[in-house]
Coordinates of C-alpha atoms (C1' of nucleotides) in Angstrom, one line a residue:
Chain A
X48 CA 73.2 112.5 139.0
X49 CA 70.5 115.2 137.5
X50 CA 70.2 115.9 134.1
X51 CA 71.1 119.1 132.9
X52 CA 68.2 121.5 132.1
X53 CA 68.5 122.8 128.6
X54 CA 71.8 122.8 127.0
X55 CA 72.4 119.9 124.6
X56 CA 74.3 117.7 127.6
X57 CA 77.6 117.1 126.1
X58 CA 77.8 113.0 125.6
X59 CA 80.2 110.9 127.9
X60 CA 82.8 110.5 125.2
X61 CA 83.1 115.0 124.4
X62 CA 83.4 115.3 127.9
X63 CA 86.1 112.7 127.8
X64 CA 87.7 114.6 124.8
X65 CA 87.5 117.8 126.3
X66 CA 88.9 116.5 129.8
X67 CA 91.7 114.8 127.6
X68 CA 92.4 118.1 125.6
X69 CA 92.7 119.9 128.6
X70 CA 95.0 117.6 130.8
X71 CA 97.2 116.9 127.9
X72 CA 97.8 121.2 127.0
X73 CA 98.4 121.5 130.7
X74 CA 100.9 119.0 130.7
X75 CA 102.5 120.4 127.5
X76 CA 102.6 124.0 128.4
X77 CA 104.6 123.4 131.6
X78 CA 107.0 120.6 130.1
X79 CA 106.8 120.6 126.9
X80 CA 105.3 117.9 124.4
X81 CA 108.2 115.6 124.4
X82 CA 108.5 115.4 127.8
X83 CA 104.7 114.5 128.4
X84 CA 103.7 111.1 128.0
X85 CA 100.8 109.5 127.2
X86 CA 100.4 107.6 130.0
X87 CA 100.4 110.9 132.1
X88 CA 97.8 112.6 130.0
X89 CA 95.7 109.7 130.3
X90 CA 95.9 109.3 134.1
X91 CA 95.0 113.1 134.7
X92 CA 91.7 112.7 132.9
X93 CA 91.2 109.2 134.6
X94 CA 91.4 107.2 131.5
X95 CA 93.5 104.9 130.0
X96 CA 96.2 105.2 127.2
X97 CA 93.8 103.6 125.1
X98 CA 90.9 105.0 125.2
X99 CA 93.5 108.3 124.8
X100 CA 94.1 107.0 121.1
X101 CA 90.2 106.9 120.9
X102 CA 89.4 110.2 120.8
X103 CA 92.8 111.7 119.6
X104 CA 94.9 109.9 116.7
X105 CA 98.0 111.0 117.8
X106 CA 99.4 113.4 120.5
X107 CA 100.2 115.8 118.1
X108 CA 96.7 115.9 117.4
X109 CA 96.1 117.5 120.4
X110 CA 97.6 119.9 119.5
X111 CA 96.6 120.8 115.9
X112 CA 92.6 120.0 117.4
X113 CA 91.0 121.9 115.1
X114 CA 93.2 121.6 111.9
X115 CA 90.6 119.1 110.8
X116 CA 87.4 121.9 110.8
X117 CA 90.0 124.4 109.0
X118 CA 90.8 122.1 106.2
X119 CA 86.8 121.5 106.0
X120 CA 87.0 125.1 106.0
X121 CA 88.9 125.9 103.0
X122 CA 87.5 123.1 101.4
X123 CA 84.6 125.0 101.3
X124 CA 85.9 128.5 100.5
X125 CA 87.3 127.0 97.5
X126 CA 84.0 124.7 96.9
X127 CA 82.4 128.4 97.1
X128 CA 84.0 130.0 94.4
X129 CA 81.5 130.6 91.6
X130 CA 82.4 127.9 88.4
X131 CA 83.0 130.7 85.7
X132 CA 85.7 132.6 87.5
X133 CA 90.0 131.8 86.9
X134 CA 90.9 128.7 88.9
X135 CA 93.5 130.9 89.7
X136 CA 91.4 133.9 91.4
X137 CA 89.6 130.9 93.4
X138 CA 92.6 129.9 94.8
X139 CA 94.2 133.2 95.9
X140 CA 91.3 134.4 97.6
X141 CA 90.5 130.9 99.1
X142 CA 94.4 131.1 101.0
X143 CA 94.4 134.9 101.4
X144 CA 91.0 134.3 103.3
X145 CA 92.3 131.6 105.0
X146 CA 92.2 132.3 109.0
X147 CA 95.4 132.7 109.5
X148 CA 95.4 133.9 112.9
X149 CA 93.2 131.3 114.6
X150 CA 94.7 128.8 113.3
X151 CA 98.3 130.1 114.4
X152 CA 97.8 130.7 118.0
X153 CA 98.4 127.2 119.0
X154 CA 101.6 126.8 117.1
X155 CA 102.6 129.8 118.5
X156 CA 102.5 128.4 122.1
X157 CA 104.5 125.9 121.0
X158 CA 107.3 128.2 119.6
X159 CA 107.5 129.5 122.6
X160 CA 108.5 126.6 124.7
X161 CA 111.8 125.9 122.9
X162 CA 112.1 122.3 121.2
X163 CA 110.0 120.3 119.6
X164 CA 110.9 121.3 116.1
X165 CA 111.7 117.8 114.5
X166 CA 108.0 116.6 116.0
X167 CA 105.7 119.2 114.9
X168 CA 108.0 119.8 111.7
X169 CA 106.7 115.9 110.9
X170 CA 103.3 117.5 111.4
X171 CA 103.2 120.0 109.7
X172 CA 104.8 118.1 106.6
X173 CA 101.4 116.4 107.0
X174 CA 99.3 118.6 107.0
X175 CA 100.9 120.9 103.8
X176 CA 100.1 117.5 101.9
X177 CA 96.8 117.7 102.6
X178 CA 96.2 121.1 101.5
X179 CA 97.8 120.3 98.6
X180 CA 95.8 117.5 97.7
X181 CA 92.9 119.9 98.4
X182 CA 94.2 122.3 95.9
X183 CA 95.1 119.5 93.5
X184 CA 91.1 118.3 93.6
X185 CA 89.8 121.7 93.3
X186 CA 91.6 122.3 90.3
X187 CA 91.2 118.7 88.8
X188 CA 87.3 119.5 89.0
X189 CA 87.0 122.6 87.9
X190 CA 89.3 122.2 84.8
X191 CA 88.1 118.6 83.9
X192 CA 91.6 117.7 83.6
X193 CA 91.7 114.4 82.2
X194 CA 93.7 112.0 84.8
X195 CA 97.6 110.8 84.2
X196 CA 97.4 113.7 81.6
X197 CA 100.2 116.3 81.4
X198 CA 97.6 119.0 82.8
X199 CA 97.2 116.7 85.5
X200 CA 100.4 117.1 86.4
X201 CA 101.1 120.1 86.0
X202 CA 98.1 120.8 88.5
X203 CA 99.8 118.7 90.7
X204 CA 102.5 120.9 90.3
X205 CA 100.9 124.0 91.2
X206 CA 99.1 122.4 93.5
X207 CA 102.2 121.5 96.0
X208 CA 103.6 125.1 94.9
X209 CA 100.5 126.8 96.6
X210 CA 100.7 124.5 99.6
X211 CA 104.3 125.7 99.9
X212 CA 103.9 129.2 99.4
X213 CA 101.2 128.8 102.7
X214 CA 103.3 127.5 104.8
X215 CA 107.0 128.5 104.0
X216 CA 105.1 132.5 104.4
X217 CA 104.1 131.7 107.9
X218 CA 107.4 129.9 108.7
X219 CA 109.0 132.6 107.5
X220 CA 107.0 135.0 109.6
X221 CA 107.6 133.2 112.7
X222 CA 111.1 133.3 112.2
X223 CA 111.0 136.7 111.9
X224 CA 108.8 137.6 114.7
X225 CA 107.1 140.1 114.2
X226 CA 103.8 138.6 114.9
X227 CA 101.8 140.9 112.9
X228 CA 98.8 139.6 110.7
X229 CA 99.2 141.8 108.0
X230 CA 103.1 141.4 107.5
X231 CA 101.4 137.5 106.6
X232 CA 99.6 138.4 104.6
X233 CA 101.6 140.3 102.2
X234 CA 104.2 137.6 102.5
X235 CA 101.6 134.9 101.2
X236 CA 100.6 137.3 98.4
X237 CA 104.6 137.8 97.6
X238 CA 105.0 134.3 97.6
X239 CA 101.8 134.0 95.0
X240 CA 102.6 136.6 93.2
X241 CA 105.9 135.1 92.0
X242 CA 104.8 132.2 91.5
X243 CA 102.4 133.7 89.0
X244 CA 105.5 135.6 87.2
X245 CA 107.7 132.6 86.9
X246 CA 110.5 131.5 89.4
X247 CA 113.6 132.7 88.9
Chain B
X44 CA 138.5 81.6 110.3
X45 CA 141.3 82.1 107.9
X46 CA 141.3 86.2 107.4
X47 CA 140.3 87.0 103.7
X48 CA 143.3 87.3 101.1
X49 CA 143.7 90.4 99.4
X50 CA 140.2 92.4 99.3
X51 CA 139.5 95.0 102.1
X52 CA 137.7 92.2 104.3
X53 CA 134.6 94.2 104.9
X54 CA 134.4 95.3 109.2
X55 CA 132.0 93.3 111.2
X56 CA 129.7 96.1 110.8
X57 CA 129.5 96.1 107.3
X58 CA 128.9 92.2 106.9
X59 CA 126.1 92.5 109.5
X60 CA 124.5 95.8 107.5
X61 CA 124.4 94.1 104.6
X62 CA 123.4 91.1 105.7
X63 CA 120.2 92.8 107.7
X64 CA 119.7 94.6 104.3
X65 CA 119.4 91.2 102.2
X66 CA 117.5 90.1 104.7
X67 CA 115.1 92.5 105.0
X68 CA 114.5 92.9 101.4
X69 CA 114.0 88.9 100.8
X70 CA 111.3 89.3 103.2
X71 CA 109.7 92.9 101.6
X72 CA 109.6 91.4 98.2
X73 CA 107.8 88.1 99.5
X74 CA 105.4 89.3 102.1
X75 CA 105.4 92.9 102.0
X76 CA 107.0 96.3 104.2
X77 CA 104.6 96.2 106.4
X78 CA 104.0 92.9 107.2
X79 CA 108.2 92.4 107.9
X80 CA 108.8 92.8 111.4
X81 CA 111.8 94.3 112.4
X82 CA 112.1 91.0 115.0
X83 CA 111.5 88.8 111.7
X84 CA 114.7 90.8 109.7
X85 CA 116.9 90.6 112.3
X86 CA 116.4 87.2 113.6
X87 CA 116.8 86.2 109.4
X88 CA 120.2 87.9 110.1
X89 CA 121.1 86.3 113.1
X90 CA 121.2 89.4 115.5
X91 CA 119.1 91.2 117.5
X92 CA 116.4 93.9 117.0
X93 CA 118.4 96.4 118.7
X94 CA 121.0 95.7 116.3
X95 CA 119.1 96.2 113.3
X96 CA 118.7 99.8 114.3
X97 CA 122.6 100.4 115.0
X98 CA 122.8 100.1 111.0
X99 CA 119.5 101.0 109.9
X100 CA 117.9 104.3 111.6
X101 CA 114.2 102.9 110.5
X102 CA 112.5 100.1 108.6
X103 CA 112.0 102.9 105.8
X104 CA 115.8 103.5 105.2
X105 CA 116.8 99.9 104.2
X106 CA 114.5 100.2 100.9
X107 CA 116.2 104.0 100.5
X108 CA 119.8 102.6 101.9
X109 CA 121.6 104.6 98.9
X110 CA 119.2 108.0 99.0
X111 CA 122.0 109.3 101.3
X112 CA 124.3 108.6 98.8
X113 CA 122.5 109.7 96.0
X114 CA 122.0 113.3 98.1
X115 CA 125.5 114.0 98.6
X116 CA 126.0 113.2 94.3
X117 CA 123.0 116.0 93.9
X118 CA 125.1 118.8 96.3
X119 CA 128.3 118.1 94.5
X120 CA 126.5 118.3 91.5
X121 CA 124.8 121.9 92.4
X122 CA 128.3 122.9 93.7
X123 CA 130.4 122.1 91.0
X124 CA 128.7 124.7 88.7
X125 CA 130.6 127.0 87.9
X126 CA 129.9 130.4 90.0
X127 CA 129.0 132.8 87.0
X128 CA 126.5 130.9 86.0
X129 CA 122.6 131.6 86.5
X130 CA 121.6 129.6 89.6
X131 CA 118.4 128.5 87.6
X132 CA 120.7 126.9 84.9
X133 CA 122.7 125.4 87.7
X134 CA 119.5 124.0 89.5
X135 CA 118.2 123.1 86.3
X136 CA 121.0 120.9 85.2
X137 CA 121.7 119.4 88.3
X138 CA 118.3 117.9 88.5
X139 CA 118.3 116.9 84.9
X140 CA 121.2 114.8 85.0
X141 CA 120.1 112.9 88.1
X142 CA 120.3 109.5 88.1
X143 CA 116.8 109.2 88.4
X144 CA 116.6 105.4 86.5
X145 CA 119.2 103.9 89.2
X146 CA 117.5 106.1 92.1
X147 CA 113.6 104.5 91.4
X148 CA 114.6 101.0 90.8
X149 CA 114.2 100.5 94.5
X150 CA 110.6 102.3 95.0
X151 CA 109.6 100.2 91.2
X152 CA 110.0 97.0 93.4
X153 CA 107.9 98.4 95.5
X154 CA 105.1 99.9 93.8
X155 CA 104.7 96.1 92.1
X156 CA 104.2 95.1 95.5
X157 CA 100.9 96.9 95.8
X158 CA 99.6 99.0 99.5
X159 CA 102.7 100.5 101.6
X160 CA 101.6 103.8 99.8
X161 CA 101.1 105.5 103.6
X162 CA 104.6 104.3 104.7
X163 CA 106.2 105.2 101.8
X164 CA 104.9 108.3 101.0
X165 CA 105.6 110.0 104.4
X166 CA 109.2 109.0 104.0
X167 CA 109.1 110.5 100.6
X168 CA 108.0 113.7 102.3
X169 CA 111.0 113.6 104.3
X170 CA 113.3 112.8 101.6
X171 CA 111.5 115.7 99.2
X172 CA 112.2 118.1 102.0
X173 CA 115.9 117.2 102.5
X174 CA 116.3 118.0 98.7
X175 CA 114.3 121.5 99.4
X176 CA 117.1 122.4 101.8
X177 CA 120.0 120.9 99.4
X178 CA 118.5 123.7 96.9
X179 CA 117.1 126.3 99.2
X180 CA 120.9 126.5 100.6
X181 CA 122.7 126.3 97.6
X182 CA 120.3 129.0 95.8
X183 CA 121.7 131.4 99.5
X184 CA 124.9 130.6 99.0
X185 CA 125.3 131.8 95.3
X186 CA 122.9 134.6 95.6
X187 CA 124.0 135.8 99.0
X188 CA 120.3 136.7 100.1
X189 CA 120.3 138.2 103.5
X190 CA 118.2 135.8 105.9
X191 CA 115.1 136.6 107.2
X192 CA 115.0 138.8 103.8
X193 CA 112.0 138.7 101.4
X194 CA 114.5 137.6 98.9
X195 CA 115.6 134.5 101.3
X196 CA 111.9 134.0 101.5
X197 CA 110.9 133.3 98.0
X198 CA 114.2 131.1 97.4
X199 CA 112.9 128.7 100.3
X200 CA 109.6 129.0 98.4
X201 CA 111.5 128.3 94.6
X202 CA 113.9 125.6 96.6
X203 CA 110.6 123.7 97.6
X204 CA 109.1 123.9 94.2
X205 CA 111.8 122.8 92.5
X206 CA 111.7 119.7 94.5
X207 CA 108.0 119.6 94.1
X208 CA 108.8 118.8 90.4
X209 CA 111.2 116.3 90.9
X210 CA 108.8 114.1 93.0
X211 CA 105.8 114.8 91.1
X212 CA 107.7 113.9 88.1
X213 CA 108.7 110.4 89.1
X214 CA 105.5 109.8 90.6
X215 CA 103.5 110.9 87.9
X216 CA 106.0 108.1 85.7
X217 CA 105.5 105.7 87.8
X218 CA 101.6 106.4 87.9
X219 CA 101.2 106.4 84.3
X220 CA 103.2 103.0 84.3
X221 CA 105.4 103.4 80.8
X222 CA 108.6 103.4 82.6
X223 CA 111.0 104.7 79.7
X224 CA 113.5 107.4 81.3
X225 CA 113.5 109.8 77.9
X226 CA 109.6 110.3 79.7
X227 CA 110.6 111.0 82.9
X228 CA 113.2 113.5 81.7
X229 CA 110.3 114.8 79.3
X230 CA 108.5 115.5 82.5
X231 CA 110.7 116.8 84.6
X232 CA 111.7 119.6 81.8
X233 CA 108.0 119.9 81.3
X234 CA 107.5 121.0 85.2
X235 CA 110.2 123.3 85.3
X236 CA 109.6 125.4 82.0
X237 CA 105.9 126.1 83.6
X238 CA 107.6 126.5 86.9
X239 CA 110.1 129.2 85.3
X240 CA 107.4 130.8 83.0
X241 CA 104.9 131.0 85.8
X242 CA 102.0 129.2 87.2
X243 CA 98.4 129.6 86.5
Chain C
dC45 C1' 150.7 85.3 122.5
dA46 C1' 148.8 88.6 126.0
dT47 C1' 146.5 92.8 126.9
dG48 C1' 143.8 96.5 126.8
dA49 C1' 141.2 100.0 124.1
dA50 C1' 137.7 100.5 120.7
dA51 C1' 134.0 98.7 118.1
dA52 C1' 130.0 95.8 117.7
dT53 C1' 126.4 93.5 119.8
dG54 C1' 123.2 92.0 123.5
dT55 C1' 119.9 93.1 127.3
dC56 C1' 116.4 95.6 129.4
dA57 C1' 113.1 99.1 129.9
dA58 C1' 110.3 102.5 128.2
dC59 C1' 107.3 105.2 124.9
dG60 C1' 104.1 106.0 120.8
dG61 C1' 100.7 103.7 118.3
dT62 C1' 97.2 100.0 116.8
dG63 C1' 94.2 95.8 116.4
dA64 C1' 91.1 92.5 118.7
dC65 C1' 88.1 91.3 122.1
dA66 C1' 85.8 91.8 126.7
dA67 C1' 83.5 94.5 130.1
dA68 C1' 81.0 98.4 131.5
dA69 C1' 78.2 102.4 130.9
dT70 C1' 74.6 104.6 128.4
dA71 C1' 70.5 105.3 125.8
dT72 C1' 66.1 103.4 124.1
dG73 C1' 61.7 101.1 123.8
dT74 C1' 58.3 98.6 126.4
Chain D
dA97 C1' 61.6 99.2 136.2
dC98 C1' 63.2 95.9 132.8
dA99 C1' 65.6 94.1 128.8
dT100 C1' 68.2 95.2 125.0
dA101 C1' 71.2 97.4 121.5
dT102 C1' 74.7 100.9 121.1
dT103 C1' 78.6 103.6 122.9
dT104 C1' 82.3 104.0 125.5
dT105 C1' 86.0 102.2 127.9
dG106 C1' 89.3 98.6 129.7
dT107 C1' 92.5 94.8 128.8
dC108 C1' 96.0 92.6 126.4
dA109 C1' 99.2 91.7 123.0
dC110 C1' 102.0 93.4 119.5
dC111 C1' 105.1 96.4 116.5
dG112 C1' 108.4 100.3 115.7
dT113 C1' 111.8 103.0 117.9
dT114 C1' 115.1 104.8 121.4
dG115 C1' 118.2 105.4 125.5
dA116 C1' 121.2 103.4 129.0
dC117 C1' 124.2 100.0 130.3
dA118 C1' 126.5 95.4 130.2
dT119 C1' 128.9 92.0 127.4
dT120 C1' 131.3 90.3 123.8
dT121 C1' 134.3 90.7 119.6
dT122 C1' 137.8 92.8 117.1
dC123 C1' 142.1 94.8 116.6
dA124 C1' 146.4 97.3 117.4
dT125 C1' 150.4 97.1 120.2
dG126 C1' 153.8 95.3 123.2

DNA sequence: CATGAAAATGTCAACGGTGACAAAATATGT
DNA sequence: ACATATTTTGTCACCGTTGACATTTTCATG
């Protein structure tokens, strides 16, 4: 086979990835994620199960493809944050910028087709965690918290409280839904904002 | 065999769960969690694998075999205050006079045995958000927020925080390693007095 | 004690996920 | 074009978990 003129040819094993993705999003938009099995996914791209696991970690992965770049993303936004401003300014703006929409679209899908809950639900426990250890780092550094100090835990703290308010405000926009960006927004800064004023 | 005299003679099923529980903890102390096989547990206790999940839904819930238990003590405890009172006193008790020394002896064991932290820790999660619902719904109940309301919203979000401290409490204990229960207390009252008088 | 329903266990097959190692494909330098 | 190192994939074996169905054990009742 020819080379391909210009572009960057995509190596064997993205191609692989990307025929994966697709096959496996097929399968799950027309019967659902449960209902799909590996092996399936695996022989519509003409691979094996294993090689599946090679280039996807789990099947949920598929799924939330891109969380990875996203936390990378806010990782940064907060990295960004110039040193001299509140910890607590860096951290609202860092999840009020956060892409919200993007990053909801797949998830969305999924609502859609019914089920699933308990699966992605596992996921999605996941992923909060991770955000919060994100926030918890941020805010170790730039306070210079000493470690297995009572600040430190009370970062932690806070920490997990700002994962929460992320993701109970888009649960709790789904639920409602009314799909509309800024009725997000306004729940994530309700949710920040009493957290700043003290839980009741 | 001679039927047992007086005592309730424990079912077949019991003898076998507890049995499979002995078992499997022998075997977790000496060699690890994640090194016991479930084939290894149940062929310790004379049965099959299949068995072992007819008593014990994962290899996870044998080490937390009472948390059930110890959940249903926490929603008694939250219902039995008495309706006038302000929920936050009512949440704030309830978690203070949890049994928290009897609760960690299990996860102490563990943590001497070193690694496991991934397999714990997501089943942590899980057990941290059944507590969130335990409050979240008894927070609804008392204040009568209308669902889907903003006011349902930032319960859900105080429900998770509130559980937030309790787990980053005991884990911050255990972290610091001076296991005396006045400290654990200390922390837990530290979290929610910066919880109630607001986050920064 | 016999009998039959209910409870407890065994058997089998399947799926999700992972490690170890072998085979094949690809890229690279000569 | 060739030889070689590196990537990519296949194969195999195993563990954790679950559903469906068959078999055995237990237990109440006649």
């Amino acid at each position: 086979m020819r080379s391909m003129p210009a572009a960057p040819s995509p190596s064997k094993a993205e191609r692989t990835r990307s025929t994966l993705q697709h096959a496996a999003l097929a399968r799950f938009l027309e019967h659902g994620v449960e209902a799909t099995s590996i092996a399936e996914i695996a022989a519509d791209a003409g691979v094996t199960e294993r090689t599946f696991y090679r280039h996807f970690p789990s099947k949920q992965h598929v799924l939330f493809a891109d969380y990875d770049a996203r936390l990378g993303w806010f990782r940064q936004a907060l990295f960004l944050r110039p040193p001299g401003e509140p910890v607590t300014t860096s951290v609202r703006i860092a999840v009020e910028s956060f892409p919200y929409d993007a990053a909801l679209h797949q998830i969305a899908v999924l609502r859609s087709n019914q089920l699933e809950q308990e699966l992605v639900q596992a996921h999605i426990k996941t992923v909060q965690a991770e955000f919060s250890r994100e926030i918890a780092q941020f805010l170790l550094d730039r306070t210079g918290a000493a470690p297995a100090s009572d600040e430190a835990y009370q970062i932690s703290i806070t920490a997990q409280c700002v994962a929460a308010v992320m993701f109970t405000a888009t649960e709790t926009w789904f639920a409602r839904g009314d799909l509309d960006v800024q009725e997000l927004s306004r729940l994530v800064d309700l949710g920040l904002r009493s957290l700043k004023s003290g839980i009741a």
